CSV table of C-alpha atoms and ligand atoms in Angstrom, one decimal:
chain,number,residue,atom,x,y,z
A,1,UNK,CA,0.3,0.5,0.4
A,2,UNK,CA,1.4,3.6,-1.2
A,3,UNK,CA,-0.1,4.6,2.1
A,4,UNK,CA,2.8,2.8,4.1
A,5,UNK,CA,5.7,3.5,2.5
A,6,UNK,CA,8.5,4.3,5.4
A,7,UNK,CA,9.9,7.6,4.9
A,8,UNK,CA,13.2,6.8,3.9
A,9,UNK,CA,11.7,4.3,0.9
A,10,UNK,CA,10.8,8.0,-0.5
A,11,UNK,CA,14.6,9.6,0.7
A,12,UNK,CA,15.8,6.7,-1.3
A,13,UNK,CA,14.4,7.0,-3.6
A,14,UNK,CA,14.6,10.6,-4.0
A,15,UNK,CA,18.2,10.5,-3.5
A,16,UNK,CA,18.7,7.9,-5.4
A,17,UNK,CA,17.1,9.4,-8.7
A,18,UNK,CA,18.7,13.2,-8.1
A,19,UNK,CA,22.1,11.1,-7.9
A,20,UNK,CA,22.0,9.0,-10.7
A,21,UNK,CA,20.3,11.5,-12.7
A,22,UNK,CA,23.8,13.7,-12.0
A,23,UNK,CA,25.7,10.9,-13.2
A,24,UNK,CA,24.0,9.9,-16.4
A,25,UNK,CA,23.6,13.4,-17.3
A,26,UNK,CA,27.4,14.4,-16.7
A,27,UNK,CA,28.8,10.9,-18.7
A,28,UNK,CA,26.7,12.0,-21.7
A,29,UNK,CA,28.9,15.1,-21.7
A,30,UNK,CA,32.4,13.0,-22.0
A,31,UNK,CA,30.1,10.9,-24.9
A,32,UNK,CA,29.3,13.8,-26.8
A,33,UNK,CA,33.0,15.1,-26.1
A,34,UNK,CA,34.3,11.5,-28.1
A,35,UNK,CA,30.5,10.6,-29.1
A,36,UNK,CA,31.6,7.4,-30.6
A,37,UNK,CA,32.3,3.1,-29.5
A,38,UNK,CA,34.5,1.3,-29.5
A,39,UNK,CA,35.5,-2.6,-28.8
A,40,UNK,CA,38.0,-1.8,-29.0
A,41,UNK,CA,41.3,0.2,-27.6
A,42,UNK,CA,43.2,2.6,-29.7
A,43,UNK,CA,41.3,2.3,-33.3
A,44,UNK,CA,41.1,4.3,-35.7
A,45,UNK,CA,38.8,7.2,-36.6
A,46,UNK,CA,36.1,5.0,-38.7
A,47,UNK,CA,37.0,1.7,-37.0
A,48,UNK,CA,34.1,2.5,-34.0
A,49,UNK,CA,31.1,0.6,-34.0
A,50,UNK,CA,28.7,2.7,-33.2
A,51,UNK,CA,29.0,7.5,-34.0
A,52,UNK,CA,26.0,9.1,-32.3
A,53,UNK,CA,27.0,12.2,-35.4
A,54,UNK,CA,27.7,12.8,-38.5
A,55,UNK,CA,30.7,14.5,-38.9
A,56,UNK,CA,33.0,11.7,-40.3
A,57,UNK,CA,37.4,11.9,-39.8
A,58,UNK,CA,39.2,9.7,-41.4
A,59,UNK,CA,43.1,8.2,-41.2
A,60,UNK,CA,44.2,9.4,-44.6
A,61,UNK,CA,42.1,12.9,-45.5
A,62,UNK,CA,43.3,15.4,-47.1
A,63,UNK,CA,42.2,18.1,-44.5
A,64,UNK,CA,43.6,18.6,-41.1
A,65,UNK,CA,42.1,17.9,-38.4
A,66,UNK,CA,42.1,17.5,-35.0
A,67,UNK,CA,40.7,15.2,-32.2
A,68,UNK,CA,39.0,18.3,-30.8
A,69,UNK,CA,37.0,18.8,-34.3
A,70,UNK,CA,35.0,15.4,-32.9
A,71,UNK,CA,33.8,17.0,-30.3
A,72,UNK,CA,29.4,17.6,-30.1
A,73,UNK,CA,27.7,19.8,-28.8
A,74,UNK,CA,24.9,18.7,-27.6
A,75,UNK,CA,21.9,20.4,-25.9
A,76,UNK,CA,21.7,21.5,-22.0
A,77,UNK,CA,18.1,19.5,-21.5
A,78,UNK,CA,20.6,16.1,-22.2
A,79,UNK,CA,24.0,17.0,-21.0
A,80,UNK,CA,25.2,18.5,-17.7
A,81,UNK,CA,25.7,20.9,-18.3
A,82,UNK,CA,26.3,21.0,-23.0
A,83,UNK,CA,27.4,22.8,-24.3
A,84,UNK,CA,31.1,21.2,-25.4
A,85,UNK,CA,31.7,21.5,-21.4
A,86,UNK,CA,33.7,18.6,-21.2
A,87,UNK,CA,35.6,20.0,-18.1
A,88,UNK,CA,32.6,20.7,-16.1
A,89,UNK,CA,31.2,17.8,-17.3
A,90,UNK,CA,33.7,15.4,-16.5
A,91,UNK,CA,34.0,16.8,-12.8
A,92,UNK,CA,29.9,15.8,-11.7
A,93,UNK,CA,31.0,12.9,-13.5
A,94,UNK,CA,34.5,11.5,-11.7
A,95,UNK,CA,32.2,13.5,-7.8
A,96,UNK,CA,29.6,11.3,-8.5
A,97,UNK,CA,31.7,8.2,-10.2
A,98,UNK,CA,33.5,8.0,-6.8
A,99,UNK,CA,30.6,7.9,-4.3
A,100,UNK,CA,27.8,5.9,-6.8
A,101,UNK,CA,27.4,2.3,-6.4
A,102,UNK,CA,26.8,0.7,-9.8
A,103,UNK,CA,23.1,-1.5,-8.6
A,104,UNK,CA,21.8,2.4,-9.0
A,105,UNK,CA,21.4,1.5,-12.3
A,106,UNK,CA,20.5,-2.2,-12.4
A,107,UNK,CA,16.7,-1.3,-9.9
A,108,UNK,CA,16.4,2.1,-12.4
A,109,UNK,CA,16.8,-0.2,-15.7
A,110,UNK,CA,14.3,-2.7,-14.1
A,111,UNK,CA,11.7,-0.7,-12.3
A,112,UNK,CA,11.4,1.5,-15.8
A,113,UNK,CA,11.2,-1.4,-17.8
A,114,UNK,CA,8.5,-2.1,-15.4
A,115,UNK,CA,6.5,1.2,-15.0
A,116,UNK,CA,6.3,0.9,-19.1
A,117,UNK,CA,5.8,-2.6,-19.5
A,118,UNK,CA,3.0,-2.8,-17.1
A,119,UNK,CA,1.6,0.8,-18.1
A,120,UNK,CA,2.1,1.4,-14.5
A,121,UNK,CA,2.9,4.9,-15.8
A,122,UNK,CA,-1.1,5.3,-16.1
A,123,UNK,CA,-1.0,5.5,-12.2
A,124,UNK,CA,1.6,7.9,-11.9
A,125,UNK,CA,0.9,10.6,-14.0
A,126,UNK,CA,-2.4,12.9,-12.8
A,127,UNK,CA,-4.4,13.5,-16.0
A,128,UNK,CA,-6.5,15.7,-14.4
A,129,UNK,CA,-6.6,18.3,-11.7
A,130,UNK,CA,-10.0,16.8,-10.3
A,131,UNK,CA,-6.1,15.2,-8.6
A,132,UNK,CA,-5.9,18.4,-6.5
A,133,UNK,CA,-9.1,19.0,-4.6
A,134,UNK,CA,-9.5,14.9,-4.9
A,135,UNK,CA,-6.3,14.9,-2.7
A,136,UNK,CA,-7.4,17.7,-0.2
A,137,UNK,CA,-10.5,15.9,0.4
A,138,UNK,CA,-8.1,12.3,0.9
A,139,UNK,CA,-6.1,14.0,3.5
A,140,UNK,CA,-9.3,15.1,6.0
A,141,UNK,CA,-9.6,11.6,5.5
A,142,UNK,CA,-6.3,10.7,6.8
A,143,UNK,CA,-6.8,13.3,9.4
A,144,UNK,CA,-9.7,10.4,11.2
A,145,UNK,CA,-7.1,7.9,10.7
A,146,UNK,CA,-9.0,6.1,7.2
A,147,UNK,CA,-8.0,5.2,4.3
A,148,UNK,CA,-9.1,6.9,1.4
A,149,UNK,CA,-10.6,6.0,-1.3
A,150,UNK,CA,-8.0,5.1,-4.4
A,151,UNK,CA,-8.6,5.8,-7.8
A,152,UNK,CA,-10.6,3.8,-9.5
A,153,UNK,CA,-9.2,2.0,-11.5
A,154,UNK,CA,-6.2,2.8,-10.0
A,155,UNK,CA,-3.7,1.2,-7.2
A,156,UNK,CA,-3.1,4.7,-5.6
A,157,UNK,CA,-5.3,7.4,-3.4
A,158,UNK,CA,-5.6,10.4,-4.6
A,159,UNK,CA,-3.2,12.8,-2.5
A,160,UNK,CA,-0.1,9.4,-2.9
A,161,UNK,CA,-0.6,10.4,-6.8
A,162,UNK,CA,0.0,14.4,-6.6
A,163,UNK,CA,2.9,13.4,-3.8
A,164,UNK,CA,4.8,11.1,-5.8
A,165,UNK,CA,3.9,13.1,-8.9
A,166,UNK,CA,6.0,16.6,-7.3
A,167,UNK,CA,9.3,15.1,-6.2
A,168,UNK,CA,9.1,13.5,-10.1
A,169,UNK,CA,8.5,17.4,-10.9
A,170,UNK,CA,10.9,19.0,-8.0
A,171,UNK,CA,13.9,16.8,-9.5
A,172,UNK,CA,13.1,17.6,-12.7
A,173,UNK,CA,13.6,22.0,-11.1
A,174,UNK,CA,16.7,20.4,-9.1
A,175,UNK,CA,18.5,19.4,-12.1
A,176,UNK,CA,17.0,22.5,-14.4
A,177,UNK,CA,18.6,24.8,-11.8
A,178,UNK,CA,22.0,23.1,-11.4
A,179,UNK,CA,22.3,22.7,-15.0
A,180,UNK,CA,21.8,26.5,-15.0
A,181,UNK,CA,23.9,27.4,-12.3
A,182,UNK,CA,26.9,25.7,-13.7
A,183,UNK,CA,26.0,27.8,-17.5
A,184,UNK,CA,26.1,31.4,-16.0
A,185,UNK,CA,28.2,30.6,-13.4
A,186,UNK,CA,31.7,28.3,-14.4
A,187,UNK,CA,34.2,29.5,-12.7
A,188,UNK,CA,32.5,29.1,-9.3
A,189,UNK,CA,31.0,26.0,-10.6
A,190,UNK,CA,34.4,24.4,-11.7
A,191,UNK,CA,35.4,25.7,-8.3
A,192,UNK,CA,33.8,24.6,-5.6
A,193,UNK,CA,33.3,20.6,-7.4
A,194,UNK,CA,37.8,21.4,-7.7
A,195,UNK,CA,37.4,21.8,-3.5
A,196,UNK,CA,35.2,19.1,-3.3
A,197,UNK,CA,37.3,16.8,-5.7
A,198,UNK,CA,40.9,17.7,-6.0
A,199,UNK,CA,42.3,16.8,-2.6
A,200,UNK,CA,40.7,13.5,-3.2
A,201,UNK,CA,41.5,13.0,-6.1
A,202,UNK,CA,45.7,13.8,-5.7
A,203,UNK,CA,45.3,12.2,-2.3
A,204,UNK,CA,44.3,9.2,-4.1
A,205,UNK,CA,47.3,9.4,-6.2
A,206,UNK,CA,50.0,10.2,-4.9
A,207,UNK,CA,52.0,7.3,-4.2
A,208,UNK,CA,50.6,5.7,-7.9
A,209,UNK,CA,53.3,4.7,-10.7
A,210,UNK,CA,52.0,3.0,-14.2
A,211,UNK,CA,52.5,-0.4,-14.6
A,212,UNK,CA,51.8,-0.9,-17.9
A,213,UNK,CA,53.3,-2.6,-20.3
A,214,UNK,CA,53.8,-2.8,-23.8
A,215,UNK,CA,55.9,-5.2,-26.2
A,216,UNK,CA,57.0,-3.5,-30.1
A,217,UNK,CA,53.6,-5.0,-31.4
A,218,UNK,CA,50.6,-3.1,-28.6
A,219,UNK,CA,51.9,0.4,-30.7
A,220,UNK,CA,48.9,2.0,-32.1
A,221,UNK,CA,48.9,1.6,-36.0
A,222,UNK,CA,47.3,5.2,-35.0
A,223,UNK,CA,46.9,8.0,-32.9
A,224,UNK,CA,44.7,10.8,-32.2
A,225,UNK,CA,46.4,14.6,-32.7
A,226,UNK,CA,45.2,16.4,-30.0
A,227,UNK,CA,45.8,19.7,-30.4
A,228,UNK,CA,47.2,22.5,-33.6
A,229,UNK,CA,50.8,22.6,-33.9
A,230,UNK,CA,51.6,26.5,-33.6
A,231,UNK,CA,51.8,28.8,-36.2
A,232,UNK,CA,54.2,31.6,-35.2
A,233,UNK,CA,57.0,32.7,-37.4
A,234,UNK,CA,59.6,32.0,-34.6
A,235,UNK,CA,58.8,27.9,-34.2
A,236,UNK,CA,58.0,27.9,-37.8
A,237,UNK,CA,61.6,28.9,-38.8
A,238,UNK,CA,62.6,26.9,-35.8
A,239,UNK,CA,60.9,23.8,-37.5
A,240,UNK,CA,62.4,24.4,-41.0
A,241,UNK,CA,66.1,23.8,-39.9
A,242,UNK,CA,65.3,21.2,-36.8
A,243,UNK,CA,65.1,22.8,-34.7
A,244,UNK,CA,68.6,23.1,-34.0
A,245,UNK,CA,68.9,27.2,-33.5
A,246,UNK,CA,66.5,25.4,-30.4
A,247,UNK,CA,67.0,26.5,-26.9
A,248,UNK,CA,65.2,25.2,-23.4
A,249,UNK,CA,65.2,27.7,-20.8
A,250,UNK,CA,64.5,26.0,-17.3
A,251,UNK,CA,64.2,28.6,-14.6
A,252,UNK,CA,62.5,30.4,-11.5
A,253,UNK,CA,62.9,29.0,-8.1
A,254,UNK,CA,66.0,27.1,-8.8
A,255,UNK,CA,69.7,26.9,-7.7
A,256,UNK,CA,70.6,26.6,-11.1
A,257,UNK,CA,69.0,28.4,-13.6
A,258,UNK,CA,70.0,26.3,-17.3
A,259,UNK,CA,69.1,26.6,-21.6
A,260,UNK,CA,69.6,24.2,-23.1
A,261,UNK,CA,70.1,23.1,-27.1
A,262,UNK,CA,68.7,19.6,-28.4
A,263,UNK,CA,71.4,18.8,-28.4
A,264,UNK,CA,72.4,19.3,-24.4
A,265,UNK,CA,69.4,17.9,-23.9
A,266,UNK,CA,70.0,14.4,-25.4
A,267,UNK,CA,73.0,15.0,-23.2
A,268,UNK,CA,71.1,14.7,-19.6
A,269,UNK,CA,69.3,11.5,-20.3
A,270,UNK,CA,67.9,8.9,-22.2
A,271,UNK,CA,64.6,6.8,-21.6
A,272,UNK,CA,62.7,4.7,-23.9
A,273,UNK,CA,58.8,3.4,-22.8
A,274,UNK,CA,55.8,2.0,-23.8
A,275,UNK,CA,52.8,3.6,-22.7
A,276,UNK,CA,48.7,4.5,-23.3
A,277,UNK,CA,47.7,7.1,-24.3
A,278,UNK,CA,44.6,8.7,-22.4
A,279,UNK,CA,42.9,11.8,-23.8
A,280,UNK,CA,40.1,12.8,-21.4
A,281,UNK,CA,37.8,12.4,-24.3
A,282,UNK,CA,37.9,9.2,-24.1
A,283,UNK,CA,40.2,7.4,-26.9
A,284,UNK,CA,43.6,5.9,-26.2
A,285,UNK,CA,46.3,5.2,-28.1
A,286,UNK,CA,50.3,3.1,-27.7
A,287,UNK,CA,53.3,4.5,-28.9
A,288,UNK,CA,57.0,4.0,-27.9
A,289,UNK,CA,58.3,7.1,-26.1
A,290,UNK,CA,61.6,8.2,-25.9
A,291,UNK,CA,63.2,11.4,-24.2
A,292,UNK,CA,65.1,12.6,-20.5
A,293,UNK,CA,63.5,11.3,-17.1
A,294,UNK,CA,62.2,14.8,-15.4
A,295,UNK,CA,64.0,13.3,-12.9
A,296,UNK,CA,67.5,14.0,-14.0
A,297,UNK,CA,65.9,17.9,-15.5
A,298,UNK,CA,65.9,17.7,-10.8
A,299,UNK,CA,68.7,17.1,-10.0
A,300,UNK,CA,70.5,19.7,-12.2
A,301,UNK,CA,68.6,22.8,-12.0
A,302,UNK,CA,68.5,22.0,-8.2
A,303,UNK,CA,64.4,23.7,-6.8
A,304,UNK,CA,64.1,25.5,-4.0
A,305,UNK,CA,62.6,24.5,-0.9
A,306,UNK,CA,59.8,26.3,-2.4
A,307,UNK,CA,59.0,25.5,-5.3
A,308,UNK,CA,56.0,23.1,-5.6
A,309,UNK,CA,55.1,23.2,-8.9
A,310,UNK,CA,56.4,23.1,-12.5
A,311,UNK,CA,55.0,25.2,-15.5
A,312,UNK,CA,55.4,24.2,-18.5
A,313,UNK,CA,55.0,26.8,-21.6
A,314,UNK,CA,54.4,25.9,-24.3
A,315,UNK,CA,54.5,27.8,-28.3
A,316,UNK,CA,50.9,27.0,-29.3
A,317,UNK,CA,48.7,30.2,-29.0
A,318,UNK,CA,45.2,28.5,-29.0
A,319,UNK,CA,43.6,31.9,-30.2
A,320,UNK,CA,45.4,31.3,-33.9
A,321,UNK,CA,45.1,27.3,-33.6
A,322,UNK,CA,41.8,26.5,-32.2
A,323,UNK,CA,40.0,29.8,-31.9
A,324,UNK,CA,36.1,29.1,-31.2
A,325,UNK,CA,37.1,31.9,-28.7
A,326,UNK,CA,39.8,30.7,-26.8
A,327,UNK,CA,42.6,32.7,-26.4
A,328,UNK,CA,45.9,32.8,-25.0
A,329,UNK,CA,49.6,30.7,-25.1
A,330,UNK,CA,48.7,26.3,-24.0
A,331,UNK,CA,50.9,25.4,-21.1
A,332,UNK,CA,50.1,23.8,-17.7
A,333,UNK,CA,51.2,22.5,-14.6
A,334,UNK,CA,52.1,19.3,-11.8
A,335,UNK,CA,53.4,19.0,-8.7
A,336,UNK,CA,57.2,18.5,-8.5
A,337,UNK,CA,56.8,15.2,-6.4
A,338,UNK,CA,54.6,14.1,-10.4
A,339,UNK,CA,57.8,15.3,-12.2
A,340,UNK,CA,60.0,12.8,-9.5
A,341,UNK,CA,58.2,9.5,-10.5
A,342,UNK,CA,61.0,7.7,-13.0
A,343,UNK,CA,58.1,7.4,-16.0
A,344,UNK,CA,57.2,11.2,-16.2
A,345,UNK,CA,59.8,12.2,-19.1
A,346,UNK,CA,60.8,15.3,-22.0
A,347,UNK,CA,60.2,12.9,-25.3
A,348,UNK,CA,62.4,14.1,-27.2
A,349,UNK,CA,61.1,10.9,-29.7
A,350,UNK,CA,58.1,8.7,-30.7
A,351,UNK,CA,58.6,5.3,-31.8
A,352,UNK,CA,61.9,5.6,-32.6
A,353,UNK,CA,61.9,8.3,-34.9
A,354,UNK,CA,62.3,12.2,-33.2
A,355,UNK,CA,59.2,13.5,-32.8
A,356,UNK,CA,57.1,14.9,-35.0
A,357,UNK,CA,55.5,18.2,-35.4
A,358,UNK,CA,51.8,17.0,-35.1
A,359,UNK,CA,52.8,15.0,-31.8
A,360,UNK,CA,54.9,18.2,-30.3
A,361,UNK,CA,58.5,18.7,-31.6
A,362,UNK,CA,61.0,19.7,-30.2
A,363,UNK,CA,60.4,18.5,-26.9
A,364,UNK,CA,57.3,17.7,-25.6
A,365,UNK,CA,55.9,16.0,-21.3
A,366,UNK,CA,54.7,12.2,-21.1
A,367,UNK,CA,53.6,11.9,-17.0
A,368,UNK,CA,51.9,8.1,-16.9
A,369,UNK,CA,49.7,8.6,-14.6
A,370,UNK,CA,47.4,11.1,-15.9
A,371,UNK,CA,45.8,12.2,-18.6
A,372,UNK,CA,46.6,13.5,-22.2
A,373,UNK,CA,45.7,17.1,-21.3
A,374,UNK,CA,48.7,17.5,-18.4
A,375,UNK,CA,51.1,16.4,-21.1
A,376,UNK,CA,52.4,19.4,-22.8
A,377,UNK,CA,52.5,19.4,-26.0
A,378,UNK,CA,55.9,22.4,-28.2
A,379,UNK,CA,57.7,23.0,-24.5
A,380,UNK,CA,59.1,26.1,-24.7
A,381,UNK,CA,60.3,27.2,-21.4
A,382,UNK,CA,59.3,25.1,-17.9
A,383,UNK,CA,59.7,27.0,-15.0
A,384,UNK,CA,60.2,26.1,-11.6
A,385,UNK,CA,57.1,28.4,-9.2
A,386,UNK,CA,55.1,28.7,-5.9
A,387,UNK,CA,51.5,28.7,-6.3
A,388,UNK,CA,50.3,28.5,-10.1
A,389,UNK,CA,47.4,31.6,-9.3
A,390,UNK,CA,49.1,33.5,-10.9
A,391,UNK,CA,50.3,32.3,-13.9
A,392,UNK,CA,46.8,32.9,-16.9
A,393,UNK,CA,44.1,32.8,-15.1
A,394,UNK,CA,45.3,31.1,-12.0
A,395,UNK,CA,43.6,27.7,-12.9
A,396,UNK,CA,47.1,25.8,-13.4
A,397,UNK,CA,47.4,24.9,-16.7
A,398,UNK,CA,45.1,26.3,-20.4
A,399,UNK,CA,42.7,23.5,-21.0
A,400,UNK,CA,41.9,24.4,-17.4
A,401,UNK,CA,41.1,28.5,-17.5
A,402,UNK,CA,39.7,28.0,-20.6
A,403,UNK,CA,38.1,24.6,-20.4
A,404,UNK,CA,37.2,24.0,-17.0
A,405,UNK,CA,39.3,20.9,-16.8
A,406,UNK,CA,40.2,19.7,-13.4
A,407,UNK,CA,43.3,20.6,-12.6
A,408,UNK,CA,43.7,17.3,-11.1
A,409,UNK,CA,43.9,14.6,-13.8
A,410,UNK,CA,45.3,11.4,-12.4
A,411,UNK,CA,44.1,8.1,-13.5
B,1,MTE,N1,50.4,22.6,-26.5
B,1,MTE,C1,49.8,21.8,-26.7
B,1,MTE,N2,50.1,20.7,-25.9
B,1,MTE,C2,48.9,19.1,-25.2
B,1,MTE,C3,47.7,20.1,-26.2
B,1,MTE,C4,47.3,21.0,-27.2
B,1,MTE,O1,46.4,21.6,-27.4
B,1,MTE,N3,48.9,22.4,-27.0
B,1,MTE,N4,46.5,19.3,-26.1
B,1,MTE,C5,46.7,18.0,-24.8
B,1,MTE,C6,45.6,16.5,-25.3
B,1,MTE,S1,43.9,17.4,-24.5
B,1,MTE,C7,46.6,15.7,-24.9
B,1,MTE,S2,45.0,14.1,-24.9
B,1,MTE,C8,47.3,15.4,-26.3
B,1,MTE,C9,47.7,15.2,-27.2
B,1,MTE,O2,48.8,14.4,-27.7
B,1,MTE,P1,48.7,13.8,-29.0
B,1,MTE,O3,48.7,15.1,-30.3
B,1,MTE,O4,50.1,13.2,-29.4
B,1,MTE,O5,47.7,12.7,-29.0
B,1,MTE,O6,47.8,16.8,-26.2
B,1,MTE,C10,48.9,17.5,-24.3
B,1,MTE,N5,49.5,18.4,-24.9
B,2,MO,MO1,42.9,15.0,-24.4
């Protein structure tokens, strides 16, 4: 009998549904940035199992394209928050993933299937305004400690039916409000979710070491590119001379600031490994990377006590290479401890050849416990700093600043 549901049924029902919708909608936001499903990792474009997009990109496309071109802008009516905001969508999504229990999904599916299969939904949705006076009357009946009559042919009395329907409407209203607030106050939402998630994520992933070990035969035939190469005359000139005049300056809060040519950099140390790249959009690819361990660089420059973070500045001005209202040079920061990880390197070679332009020549970062956006390509300078708040828009990286990505990106 609907009247005798204990209070906790209502409470868990409400919370389950509320969180579930947060999870699902922000998950769809993630799907919208890579609107395809693949049976295997590192599928080349065109080999996906299903595609929720009209756009087609191919391996041998004549026009250059970048994986951000594959992003679809889905409506905020469906995704949280919608309008191509993977950064906030992921924030919402992972926040609840950390706390979610998978049976939510199961109970939800069974419940929904039954509601429709049995035509039960007719009992849940009022179809006539008379439910309001009828409910008022049945409340009177309850107050007389009597059970009111059911709606003819239905298992509920008017008041419970109306109360249940009101809960559904409330859920809808809350989601509309959250979506609206996320879009209206993007930076505040970013900060708030960051405060709740980042310290937790950092603590959990701080001691992680990647255990992946791939063999040469695992190397992906196709490796997506994300981000268009720098367009400046300066960079093009350097590239034309095979980066002979390239100098990487490493400074900031260090005892020995230095500037190294590629030749000098190569002499600092050499390490290769085959690893899998994980882009936040959801695609992966395996490659062999060779370069200088960041730990060796740290030994060389001797950071001061106060140097907590390393900033990598890049040559690409995203206002020119990407546009869409975004601006500024690409950069990223990582905590110094991440750079000391033996798997963190400054890459000079990919799959045994010198690093291709589109993958970040002459120098890019590789970190094996982080998402792809943390691995700055086309690095022009490295700076040791105490805090990232006065760099760029103060969120710790170009994607954090401009796209609301979480600063903590452990995998
Ligand atoms: N300078 C710069 N570095 C960058 C980016 C960029 O746009 N500019 N994109 C990042 C993202 S989101 C990813 S997934 C990887 C992609 O590396 P790839 O192009 O070698 O696949 O580079 C990262 N480093
Ligand atoms: Mo990415």
